[in-house]
Each structure stands twice: as structure tokens, then as C-alpha cells.
Coordinates of N, CA and C in Angstrom, one line a residue:
Chain A
X30 N 1.8 -29.4 -5.7 CA 1.9 -28.3 -4.8 C 2.6 -27.1 -5.5
X31 N 2.1 -25.9 -5.3 CA 2.7 -24.8 -6.0 C 4.1 -24.4 -5.4
X32 N 5.0 -24.2 -6.2 CA 6.3 -23.7 -5.8 C 6.7 -22.4 -6.6
X33 N 7.2 -21.5 -5.9 CA 7.5 -20.2 -6.4 C 9.0 -19.9 -6.2
X34 N 9.6 -19.5 -7.3 CA 11.1 -19.3 -7.3 C 11.4 -17.9 -7.8
X35 N 12.4 -17.3 -7.1 CA 12.8 -15.9 -7.5 C 14.3 -16.0 -7.7
X36 N 14.7 -15.6 -8.9 CA 16.1 -15.5 -9.3 C 16.4 -14.2 -9.9
X37 N 17.5 -13.5 -9.5 CA 18.5 -13.9 -8.5 C 18.0 -13.6 -7.1
X38 N 18.8 -14.1 -6.1 CA 18.4 -13.9 -4.7 C 18.8 -12.5 -4.3
X39 N 19.8 -11.9 -5.0 CA 20.3 -10.6 -4.7 C 20.7 -9.9 -6.0
X40 N 20.6 -8.6 -6.0 CA 20.9 -7.8 -7.2 C 21.4 -6.4 -6.8
X41 N 22.4 -5.9 -7.4 CA 22.9 -4.6 -7.1 C 23.1 -3.8 -8.4
X42 N 22.5 -2.6 -8.5 CA 22.5 -1.8 -9.7 C 22.8 -0.4 -9.3
X43 N 23.4 0.4 -10.3 CA 23.6 1.8 -10.0 C 22.3 2.6 -10.2
X44 N 22.2 3.7 -9.5 CA 21.0 4.5 -9.6 C 20.7 4.9 -11.0
X45 N 19.4 4.8 -11.4 CA 19.0 5.2 -12.7 C 18.8 4.0 -13.6
X46 N 19.4 2.9 -13.3 CA 19.2 1.7 -14.2 C 17.9 1.1 -13.9
X47 N 17.3 0.5 -14.9 CA 16.0 -0.2 -14.8 C 16.3 -1.6 -14.1
X48 N 15.3 -1.9 -13.2 CA 15.4 -3.2 -12.5 C 14.4 -4.2 -13.1
X49 N 14.9 -5.4 -13.3 CA 14.1 -6.5 -13.8 C 14.1 -7.7 -12.8
X50 N 13.0 -8.0 -12.1 CA 13.0 -9.0 -11.1 C 12.1 -10.1 -11.7
X51 N 12.6 -11.4 -11.5 CA 11.9 -12.5 -12.1 C 11.3 -13.4 -11.0
X52 N 10.1 -14.0 -11.4 CA 9.4 -14.9 -10.5 C 8.9 -16.0 -11.4
X53 N 9.1 -17.3 -11.0 CA 8.5 -18.4 -11.7 C 7.7 -19.2 -10.8
X54 N 6.6 -19.9 -11.3 CA 5.8 -20.7 -10.5 C 5.4 -22.0 -11.3
X55 N 5.2 -23.0 -10.5 CA 5.1 -24.4 -11.2 C 3.6 -24.7 -11.6
X56 N 2.7 -24.1 -10.9 CA 1.3 -24.4 -11.2 C 0.6 -23.2 -11.8
X57 N 0.2 -23.3 -13.1 CA -0.3 -22.2 -13.8 C -1.8 -21.9 -13.4
X58 N -2.4 -22.8 -12.7 CA -3.8 -22.5 -12.2 C -3.8 -21.6 -11.0
X59 N -3.6 -20.3 -11.2 CA -3.5 -19.4 -10.1 C -4.7 -18.4 -10.2
X60 N -5.2 -18.0 -9.0 CA -6.2 -16.9 -9.0 C -5.5 -15.5 -9.3
X61 N -4.4 -15.3 -8.7 CA -3.7 -14.1 -8.9 C -2.3 -14.2 -8.4
X62 N -1.5 -13.2 -8.7 CA -0.1 -13.1 -8.3 C 0.2 -11.7 -7.8
X63 N 0.9 -11.7 -6.7 CA 1.0 -10.4 -6.0 C 2.5 -10.1 -5.8
X64 N 3.0 -8.9 -6.0 CA 4.3 -8.5 -5.7 C 4.3 -7.6 -4.4
X65 N 5.3 -7.9 -3.5 CA 5.4 -7.2 -2.3 C 6.8 -6.6 -2.2
X66 N 6.9 -5.6 -1.3 CA 8.2 -5.0 -1.0 C 8.4 -5.2 0.5
X67 N 9.6 -5.5 1.0 CA 9.8 -5.6 2.4 C 11.1 -4.9 2.8
X68 N 11.0 -4.0 3.6 CA 12.2 -3.3 4.2 C 12.7 -4.0 5.4
X69 N 14.0 -3.9 5.7 CA 14.5 -4.7 6.9 C 13.7 -4.5 8.1
X70 N 13.3 -5.6 8.8 CA 12.6 -5.6 10.0 C 11.2 -5.1 9.9
X71 N 10.7 -5.0 8.7 CA 9.3 -4.4 8.5 C 8.4 -5.5 8.0
X72 N 7.1 -5.2 7.9 CA 6.1 -6.0 7.3 C 6.2 -5.9 5.8
X73 N 5.2 -6.6 5.1 CA 5.2 -6.6 3.6 C 4.2 -5.5 3.1
X74 N 4.7 -4.8 2.1 CA 3.9 -3.7 1.5 C 3.5 -4.2 0.1
X75 N 2.2 -4.3 -0.2 CA 1.8 -4.7 -1.5 C 2.1 -3.7 -2.6
X76 N 2.7 -4.2 -3.6 CA 3.0 -3.3 -4.8 C 2.0 -3.4 -5.9
X77 N 1.8 -4.6 -6.4 CA 0.9 -4.8 -7.5 C 0.2 -6.2 -7.3
X78 N -1.0 -6.2 -7.8 CA -1.8 -7.5 -7.8 C -2.2 -7.7 -9.2
X79 N -1.9 -8.9 -9.8 CA -2.3 -9.2 -11.1 C -3.2 -10.4 -11.1
X80 N -4.5 -10.2 -11.5 CA -5.4 -11.2 -11.5 C -5.1 -12.2 -12.7
X81 N -5.7 -13.4 -12.6 CA -5.3 -14.5 -13.6 C -5.7 -14.1 -15.0
X82 N -6.8 -13.2 -15.1 CA -7.3 -12.8 -16.4 C -6.4 -11.7 -17.0
X83 N -5.5 -11.1 -16.2 CA -4.8 -10.0 -16.7 C -3.4 -10.4 -17.1
X84 N -2.7 -9.6 -18.0 CA -1.4 -9.8 -18.4 C -0.4 -8.9 -17.7
X85 N -0.8 -7.7 -17.3 CA 0.1 -6.8 -16.6 C -0.7 -5.8 -15.8
X86 N 0.1 -5.2 -14.8 CA -0.4 -4.1 -14.0 C 0.7 -3.1 -13.9
X87 N 0.2 -1.8 -13.8 CA 1.2 -0.7 -13.7 C 0.8 0.2 -12.6
X88 N 1.9 0.7 -11.9 CA 1.7 1.7 -10.9 C 2.9 2.6 -10.8
X89 N 2.8 3.8 -11.4 CA 4.0 4.7 -11.4 C 5.1 4.1 -12.2
X90 N 6.3 3.9 -11.5 CA 7.5 3.4 -12.2 C 7.5 1.9 -12.2
X91 N 6.5 1.3 -11.6 CA 6.4 -0.2 -11.5 C 5.5 -0.8 -12.5
X92 N 5.9 -1.9 -13.1 CA 5.1 -2.6 -14.1 C 5.3 -4.1 -13.8
X93 N 4.3 -4.9 -13.7 CA 4.4 -6.3 -13.5 C 3.6 -7.0 -14.6
X94 N 4.2 -8.0 -15.1 CA 3.6 -8.9 -16.2 C 3.4 -10.3 -15.6
X95 N 2.4 -10.9 -16.3 CA 2.1 -12.3 -15.9 C 1.9 -13.1 -17.1
X96 N 2.6 -14.2 -17.2 CA 2.4 -15.2 -18.3 C 2.2 -16.5 -17.7
X97 N 0.9 -16.9 -17.6 CA 0.6 -18.2 -17.0 C 1.1 -19.4 -17.8
X98 N 1.1 -19.3 -19.1 CA 1.5 -20.4 -19.9 C 2.9 -20.8 -19.6
X99 N 3.8 -19.8 -19.4 CA 5.2 -20.2 -19.1 C 5.5 -20.2 -17.6
X100 N 4.5 -19.8 -16.8 CA 4.7 -19.8 -15.4 C 5.6 -18.8 -14.9
X101 N 5.5 -17.6 -15.5 CA 6.4 -16.5 -15.1 C 5.7 -15.2 -14.8
X102 N 6.3 -14.4 -13.9 CA 5.9 -13.0 -13.7 C 7.2 -12.2 -13.6
X103 N 7.2 -11.0 -14.1 CA 8.3 -10.1 -14.1 C 7.9 -8.8 -13.5
X104 N 8.7 -8.2 -12.6 CA 8.5 -6.9 -12.1 C 9.6 -6.0 -12.6
X105 N 9.1 -4.9 -13.3 CA 10.0 -3.9 -13.8 C 9.9 -2.7 -13.0
X106 N 11.1 -2.1 -12.6 CA 11.1 -0.9 -11.9 C 12.0 0.1 -12.7
X107 N 11.3 1.1 -13.2 CA 12.0 2.0 -14.1 C 12.9 3.0 -13.3
X108 N 14.0 3.4 -13.9 CA 14.8 4.5 -13.3 C 15.0 4.3 -11.8
X109 N 15.7 3.3 -11.4 CA 15.8 2.9 -10.0 C 16.4 4.1 -9.2
X110 N 16.0 4.1 -7.9 CA 16.5 5.1 -7.0 C 17.0 4.4 -5.7
X111 N 17.9 5.0 -4.9 CA 18.3 4.4 -3.7 C 17.2 3.9 -2.8
X112 N 16.1 4.7 -2.8 CA 14.9 4.3 -2.0 C 14.2 3.1 -2.4
X113 N 14.6 2.5 -3.6 CA 14.0 1.3 -4.1 C 14.8 0.1 -3.4
X114 N 15.8 0.3 -2.7 CA 16.6 -0.8 -2.1 C 15.7 -1.4 -1.0
X115 N 15.5 -2.7 -1.2 CA 14.6 -3.5 -0.3 C 14.6 -4.9 -0.8
X116 N 13.8 -5.8 -0.2 CA 13.6 -7.2 -0.7 C 12.2 -7.2 -1.4
X117 N 12.2 -7.8 -2.5 CA 11.0 -7.9 -3.3 C 10.5 -9.4 -3.3
X118 N 9.3 -9.6 -3.0 CA 8.7 -10.9 -2.9 C 7.6 -11.1 -3.9
X119 N 7.5 -12.2 -4.6 CA 6.3 -12.5 -5.3 C 5.6 -13.7 -4.7
X120 N 4.3 -13.7 -4.8 CA 3.5 -14.8 -4.2 C 2.3 -15.0 -5.0
X121 N 1.9 -16.3 -5.1 CA 0.7 -16.6 -5.9 C -0.3 -17.4 -5.1
X122 N -1.6 -17.3 -5.5 CA -2.7 -18.0 -4.9 C -3.1 -19.1 -5.9
X123 N -3.0 -20.3 -5.6 CA -3.4 -21.4 -6.5 C -4.8 -21.7 -6.4
X124 N -5.5 -22.0 -7.5 CA -6.9 -22.3 -7.5 C -7.1 -23.6 -6.8
X125 N -6.1 -24.5 -6.8 CA -6.3 -25.8 -6.2 C -6.1 -25.8 -4.7
X126 N -5.5 -24.7 -4.2 CA -5.1 -24.7 -2.8 C -6.3 -24.3 -1.9
X127 N -6.5 -25.0 -0.9 CA -7.6 -24.6 0.0 C -7.3 -23.4 0.8
X128 N -8.3 -22.6 1.1 CA -8.1 -21.4 1.9 C -7.5 -20.2 1.3
X129 N -7.4 -20.2 0.0 CA -6.9 -19.0 -0.7 C -5.4 -18.7 -0.3
X130 N -4.7 -19.8 0.0 CA -3.4 -19.6 0.6 C -2.4 -19.1 -0.4
X131 N -1.5 -18.2 0.1 CA -0.5 -17.5 -0.7 C 0.8 -18.3 -0.5
X132 N 1.4 -18.6 -1.7 CA 2.8 -19.3 -1.7 C 3.8 -18.3 -2.1
X133 N 4.8 -18.1 -1.3 CA 5.9 -17.1 -1.6 C 7.1 -17.7 -2.2
X134 N 7.7 -16.8 -3.0 CA 9.1 -17.1 -3.5 C 10.1 -16.6 -2.4
X135 N 11.3 -16.9 -2.5 CA 12.3 -16.6 -1.5 C 12.7 -15.1 -1.5
X136 N 12.3 -14.4 -2.5 CA 12.6 -13.0 -2.5 C 13.9 -12.6 -3.3
X137 N 14.0 -11.4 -3.8 CA 15.2 -10.8 -4.4 C 15.6 -9.6 -3.6
X138 N 16.8 -9.6 -3.0 CA 17.2 -8.4 -2.3 C 17.9 -7.5 -3.2
X139 N 17.4 -6.3 -3.3 CA 17.9 -5.3 -4.3 C 18.6 -4.1 -3.5
X140 N 19.8 -3.8 -4.1 CA 20.5 -2.6 -3.6 C 20.7 -1.7 -4.8
X141 N 20.3 -0.5 -4.6 CA 20.5 0.5 -5.7 C 21.5 1.5 -5.1
X142 N 22.7 1.6 -5.8 CA 23.8 2.4 -5.3 C 23.7 3.8 -5.9
X143 N 23.9 4.8 -5.0 CA 23.8 6.2 -5.5 C 24.9 6.5 -6.4
Chain B
X2 N -7.8 5.1 8.8 CA -7.3 4.2 7.7 C -7.5 2.8 8.0
X3 N -7.9 2.0 7.0 CA -8.0 0.5 7.3 C -6.7 -0.1 7.2
X4 N -6.5 -1.2 8.0 CA -5.2 -1.9 8.0 C -5.2 -3.0 9.0
X5 N -4.0 -3.6 9.2 CA -3.8 -4.6 10.2 C -2.8 -4.2 11.2
X6 N -3.2 -4.4 12.5 CA -2.3 -4.0 13.6 C -1.8 -5.2 14.3
X7 N -0.5 -5.3 14.4 CA 0.1 -6.4 15.2 C 0.8 -5.8 16.4
X8 N 0.6 -6.5 17.5 CA 1.3 -6.1 18.7 C 1.7 -7.3 19.6
X9 N 2.8 -7.2 20.3 CA 3.7 -6.1 20.3 C 4.6 -6.2 19.1
X10 N 5.5 -5.2 19.0 CA 6.4 -5.2 17.9 C 7.6 -6.1 18.2
X11 N 8.0 -6.1 19.5 CA 9.1 -7.0 20.0 C 8.5 -7.8 21.2
X12 N 8.9 -9.1 21.3 CA 8.4 -9.9 22.3 C 9.6 -10.9 22.7
X13 N 9.8 -11.0 24.0 CA 10.8 -11.9 24.5 C 10.1 -13.0 25.3
X14 N 10.6 -14.2 25.1 CA 9.9 -15.4 25.7 C 11.0 -16.2 26.5
X15 N 10.7 -16.5 27.7 CA 11.6 -17.4 28.4 C 11.3 -18.9 28.1
X16 N 12.2 -19.7 28.3 CA 12.0 -21.1 28.0 C 10.8 -21.6 28.8
X17 N 9.9 -22.4 28.1 CA 8.8 -23.0 28.8 C 7.6 -22.1 28.9
X18 N 7.7 -20.9 28.4 CA 6.6 -20.0 28.5 C 5.7 -20.0 27.3
X19 N 4.4 -19.7 27.5 CA 3.5 -19.5 26.3 C 3.4 -18.0 26.1
X20 N 3.4 -17.5 24.9 CA 3.2 -16.1 24.6 C 2.1 -16.0 23.5
X21 N 1.4 -14.9 23.6 CA 0.4 -14.6 22.6 C 0.7 -13.3 21.8
X22 N 0.6 -13.5 20.5 CA 0.8 -12.4 19.5 C -0.6 -11.9 19.1
X23 N -0.8 -10.6 19.1 CA -2.1 -10.0 18.7 C -2.1 -9.6 17.2
X24 N -3.2 -9.8 16.6 CA -3.5 -9.4 15.2 C -4.9 -8.9 15.1
X25 N -5.1 -7.6 14.7 CA -6.4 -7.0 14.6 C -6.5 -6.4 13.2
X26 N -7.6 -6.6 12.5 CA -7.8 -5.9 11.2 C -9.2 -5.2 11.2
X27 N -9.2 -4.0 10.5 CA -10.5 -3.3 10.3 C -10.8 -3.1 8.9
X28 N -10.4 -4.1 8.1 CA -10.6 -4.1 6.6 C -11.9 -4.9 6.3
X29 N -12.5 -5.5 7.3 CA -13.7 -6.3 7.0 C -13.4 -7.5 6.1
X30 N -12.2 -8.0 6.2 CA -11.8 -9.2 5.5 C -12.2 -10.5 6.2
X31 N -12.6 -11.5 5.4 CA -13.1 -12.7 6.0 C -12.0 -13.6 6.5
X32 N -10.9 -13.6 5.7 CA -9.8 -14.6 6.0 C -8.6 -13.9 6.6
X33 N -8.0 -14.6 7.5 CA -6.8 -14.1 8.2 C -5.8 -15.2 8.3
X34 N -4.5 -14.8 8.3 CA -3.4 -15.8 8.2 C -2.2 -15.4 9.1
X35 N -1.5 -16.4 9.5 CA -0.2 -16.2 10.2 C 0.9 -16.9 9.5
X36 N 2.0 -16.1 9.3 CA 3.1 -16.6 8.6 C 4.3 -16.4 9.5
X37 N 5.3 -17.3 9.4 CA 6.6 -17.1 10.1 C 7.6 -16.9 9.1
X38 N 8.6 -16.0 9.4 CA 9.7 -15.7 8.5 C 11.0 -15.9 9.2
X39 N 11.8 -16.7 8.6 CA 13.2 -17.0 9.1 C 14.2 -16.6 8.0
X40 N 15.4 -16.1 8.4 CA 16.4 -15.7 7.4 C 16.7 -16.9 6.5
X41 N 16.6 -16.7 5.2 CA 17.0 -17.7 4.3 C 15.9 -18.7 4.0
X42 N 14.8 -18.6 4.7 CA 13.7 -19.7 4.5 C 12.4 -19.1 3.9
X43 N 12.3 -17.8 3.8 CA 11.1 -17.2 3.2 C 10.0 -17.3 4.2
X44 N 8.8 -17.1 3.8 CA 7.6 -17.1 4.6 C 6.9 -18.5 4.6
X45 N 6.5 -18.9 5.7 CA 5.8 -20.2 5.8 C 4.5 -20.0 6.6
X46 N 3.5 -20.7 6.2 CA 2.2 -20.5 6.7 C 2.0 -21.4 8.0
X47 N 1.5 -20.7 9.1 CA 1.3 -21.4 10.3 C -0.1 -21.9 10.5
X48 N -1.0 -20.9 10.4 CA -2.5 -21.2 10.5 C -3.2 -20.2 9.7
X49 N -4.4 -20.6 9.3 CA -5.3 -19.6 8.6 C -6.7 -19.8 9.0
X50 N -7.5 -18.8 8.8 CA -8.9 -18.9 9.2 C -9.7 -18.2 8.1
X51 N -10.7 -18.8 7.6 CA -11.6 -18.3 6.5 C -12.9 -17.7 7.0
X52 N -13.2 -18.1 8.3 CA -14.5 -17.6 8.8 C -14.4 -17.7 10.4
X53 N -15.2 -16.9 11.0 CA -15.2 -16.9 12.5 C -15.5 -18.3 13.0
X54 N -14.7 -18.6 14.1 CA -14.9 -19.9 14.8 C -14.4 -21.1 14.0
X55 N -13.6 -20.8 13.0 CA -13.0 -21.9 12.2 C -11.6 -21.6 11.8
X56 N -10.7 -22.5 11.8 CA -9.3 -22.3 11.4 C -8.7 -23.6 11.0
X57 N -7.7 -23.5 10.2 CA -7.0 -24.7 9.6 C -5.5 -24.6 9.8
X58 N -4.9 -25.7 10.0 CA -3.4 -25.8 10.1 C -2.8 -25.4 8.7
X59 N -1.7 -24.7 8.8 CA -0.8 -24.5 7.6 C 0.3 -25.5 7.6
X60 N 1.4 -25.1 7.0 CA 2.5 -26.0 6.8 C 3.3 -26.3 8.1
X61 N 3.3 -25.4 9.0 CA 4.2 -25.6 10.2 C 3.4 -25.3 11.5
X62 N 2.3 -25.9 11.7 CA 1.4 -25.6 12.8 C 1.9 -26.1 14.2
X63 N 2.8 -27.1 14.2 CA 3.1 -27.7 15.5 C 3.7 -26.7 16.4
X64 N 3.2 -26.7 17.7 CA 3.7 -25.8 18.7 C 3.0 -24.4 18.7
X65 N 2.0 -24.3 17.9 CA 1.3 -23.0 17.8 C -0.2 -23.3 18.0
X66 N -1.0 -22.3 18.5 CA -2.4 -22.4 18.5 C -3.0 -21.0 18.2
X67 N -4.3 -21.1 17.7 CA -4.9 -19.8 17.3 C -6.4 -19.9 17.8
X68 N -7.1 -18.7 17.7 CA -8.5 -18.7 17.9 C -9.1 -17.6 17.0
X69 N -10.3 -17.7 16.6 CA -11.0 -16.7 15.8 C -12.4 -16.5 16.3
X70 N -12.5 -15.8 17.4 CA -13.8 -15.6 18.1 C -14.5 -14.4 17.5
X71 N -13.7 -13.5 16.9 CA -14.3 -12.3 16.2 C -13.7 -12.2 14.8
X72 N -14.4 -11.6 13.9 CA -13.9 -11.4 12.6 C -12.7 -10.6 12.5
X73 N -12.6 -9.6 13.4 CA -11.5 -8.6 13.4 C -10.2 -9.2 14.0
X74 N -10.2 -10.3 14.7 CA -9.1 -10.6 15.6 C -8.7 -12.1 15.3
X75 N -7.4 -12.3 15.3 CA -6.8 -13.7 15.0 C -5.5 -13.8 15.8
X76 N -5.6 -14.0 17.1 CA -4.4 -14.1 17.9 C -3.7 -15.4 17.8
X77 N -2.3 -15.4 17.9 CA -1.5 -16.6 17.7 C -0.8 -16.8 19.1
X78 N -0.9 -18.0 19.6 CA -0.2 -18.4 20.8 C 1.0 -19.3 20.4
X79 N 2.2 -18.9 20.9 CA 3.4 -19.7 20.7 C 3.5 -20.5 22.0
X80 N 3.4 -21.8 21.9 CA 3.4 -22.6 23.2 C 4.8 -23.1 23.5
X81 N 5.0 -23.7 24.6 CA 6.3 -24.2 25.0 C 6.7 -25.4 24.2
X82 N 5.7 -26.0 23.4 CA 6.0 -27.1 22.6 C 6.8 -26.7 21.3
X83 N 6.8 -25.4 21.0 CA 7.5 -24.9 19.8 C 9.0 -24.7 20.2
X84 N 9.8 -25.6 19.7 CA 11.2 -25.7 20.2 C 12.1 -24.6 19.6
X85 N 11.7 -24.0 18.5 CA 12.6 -22.9 18.0 C 11.7 -21.7 17.6
X86 N 11.2 -21.0 18.5 CA 10.2 -20.0 18.2 C 10.8 -18.6 17.8
X87 N 12.1 -18.5 17.9 CA 12.7 -17.2 17.5 C 12.5 -16.9 16.0
X88 N 11.8 -15.9 15.7 CA 11.5 -15.6 14.3 C 10.7 -14.3 14.2
X89 N 10.4 -13.9 13.0 CA 9.6 -12.7 12.7 C 8.2 -13.3 12.3
X90 N 7.1 -12.8 13.0 CA 5.8 -13.3 12.7 C 5.0 -12.3 12.0
X91 N 4.3 -12.7 10.9 CA 3.5 -11.7 10.1 C 2.1 -12.2 10.0
X92 N 1.2 -11.3 10.3 CA -0.3 -11.6 10.1 C -0.8 -10.9 8.9
X93 N -1.7 -11.6 8.2 CA -2.3 -11.0 7.0 C -3.8 -11.3 6.9
X94 N -4.4 -10.5 6.0 CA -5.9 -10.8 5.8 C -6.2 -10.6 4.4
X95 N -7.3 -11.2 4.0 CA -7.7 -11.1 2.6 C -9.2 -11.5 2.5
X96 N -9.8 -11.1 1.3 CA -11.1 -11.7 1.0 C -11.0 -12.7 -0.1
X97 N -12.0 -13.5 -0.3 CA -12.0 -14.5 -1.3 C -12.1 -13.9 -2.7
X98 N -11.5 -14.5 -3.7 CA -11.7 -14.0 -5.1 C -10.4 -13.5 -5.7
X99 N -10.3 -13.6 -7.0 CA -9.0 -13.2 -7.7 C -8.7 -11.8 -7.6
X100 N -9.7 -10.9 -7.4 CA -9.4 -9.5 -7.4 C -9.0 -8.9 -6.0
X101 N -8.8 -9.9 -5.1 CA -8.4 -9.4 -3.7 C -7.0 -9.9 -3.4
X102 N -6.2 -9.0 -3.0 CA -4.9 -9.3 -2.6 C -4.8 -9.4 -1.1
X103 N -3.6 -9.7 -0.6 CA -3.4 -9.8 0.8 C -2.9 -8.5 1.4
X104 N -3.3 -8.2 2.6 CA -2.7 -7.1 3.3 C -2.0 -7.6 4.6
X105 N -0.8 -7.1 4.8 CA 0.0 -7.6 5.9 C 0.2 -6.6 7.0
X106 N 0.4 -7.1 8.2 CA 0.7 -6.2 9.3 C 2.2 -5.9 9.3
X107 N 2.6 -5.2 10.4 CA 4.0 -4.8 10.4 C 4.9 -5.8 11.1
X108 N 4.3 -6.8 11.7 CA 5.1 -7.9 12.2 C 5.4 -7.8 13.7
X109 N 5.7 -9.0 14.3 CA 6.2 -9.1 15.7 C 7.5 -10.0 15.6
X110 N 8.5 -9.4 16.2 CA 9.8 -10.2 16.3 C 9.8 -10.8 17.7
X111 N 9.8 -12.2 17.7 CA 9.8 -13.0 18.9 C 11.2 -13.5 19.2
X112 N 11.8 -13.3 20.4 CA 13.1 -13.8 20.7 C 13.0 -14.6 22.0
X113 N 13.6 -15.8 22.0 CA 13.7 -16.6 23.2 C 14.9 -16.2 24.0
X114 N 14.7 -15.9 25.3 CA 15.9 -15.5 26.1 C 16.1 -16.5 27.2

């Protein structure tokens, strides 16, 4: 069964510093891995989707890498801003899982201090 | 704009009552999902449906029921058998294949009063 872990659970950085968020998964047979952002009391907003054949995806200040052999994905946020404060979740779809089900990590709660 | 609409945003349930959460999508996605989110426990899958008139139990289906009569709609009923229903409920949709991600709705917060 796929397990997804995100460490640390919480992170606080000063504005302008680069953010590095880690995600590890136990089953390397994944279709894709997706990073989401969640603001308090809100739904999930998709940030980046990395297909199993890709090693990274970029969107603006965000870059996500995927290393299936080590079971890791990393989300980089360059030049952090207070508006980046949120919870970031990674989730993967295992090839072996029926129904294309997404398995989530517990999230990393980020606070960017002005 | 395409997306997923969940309603209501807030819902209050009395003890012993059944309540239904609405989820509608106009993305033409085949699959739809219901997740429950509790503080400190992350998201857990309740039910999912890959095609109209078919659905499967997720990890925590007890006390919940669903239907999928239309491709666009996947309502979730929280029955009186669900002993701890207070949570944040999220609906999502997706298509099959590695190049498709999930799209989520804005959620419904259910509280037992």
C-alpha cells in the first residue's frame, strides 16, 4: 500500500528565502505526483503535476522534481512571499491502486514572515 | 470556467439526521471522489466513482452513501450511522491516465450540533 510522508510538518522562513518542501513515497510505481496548496478553510489548489516519465515541472517561482528510484519529490518555491503562507500537500497515484486513487501526505504548513 | 462546485459551504447536522452534500463538475471528467479531512489526519478517501452508475468504497466508507446517476454529479450522504461526522469534506474529479491531475472543489464543513 502506498504511503506518502511529508517532513517537516511545519516550516517558518523569513520573506525572500527559498522554500524546500520534501515528499517521500514508498511505492515507486506511480502514474504521477501532484502538489497542492491549501489555505485555511479552503479547498485544494493544484500547483504542479509531474507525470511518471518526467523528472520535473516548473511554473513561475515553483519547481517540483520527481525521483522515482529514491521515492522522493521536492517542491522548491523561490524568493518566498508572505502570500505563500499555506499548507502544501503532495499526493501520488499508484499504478497498482484501483480507481486511480490519490494518496496524500500529511502536508507541510508554511509560514513566510514579512 | 470549468470546475467543481460543492454546496453548501457550511452544514449543520442534528444527532440522528441524514444530510446530503452536493458535488457538481463541468470538466467532463469520468471519475469523481469524496475525501474527508480532519485536523492532524490528512485526507482520507470515502468513496469514488469511475463511471456513471458505479462506485466503490474507499478507506472510510462506513456511515456514508453515494450515488452517480449523472456524469456531472456525485452527491454524498452522511447517515446517522456515521458516529463522528464533524469534518471538512472535499470532492474531486479526474480523468484516467498519467497526464491528468485531480481538481478539487472548495469543500463543505459539516458540524454536528
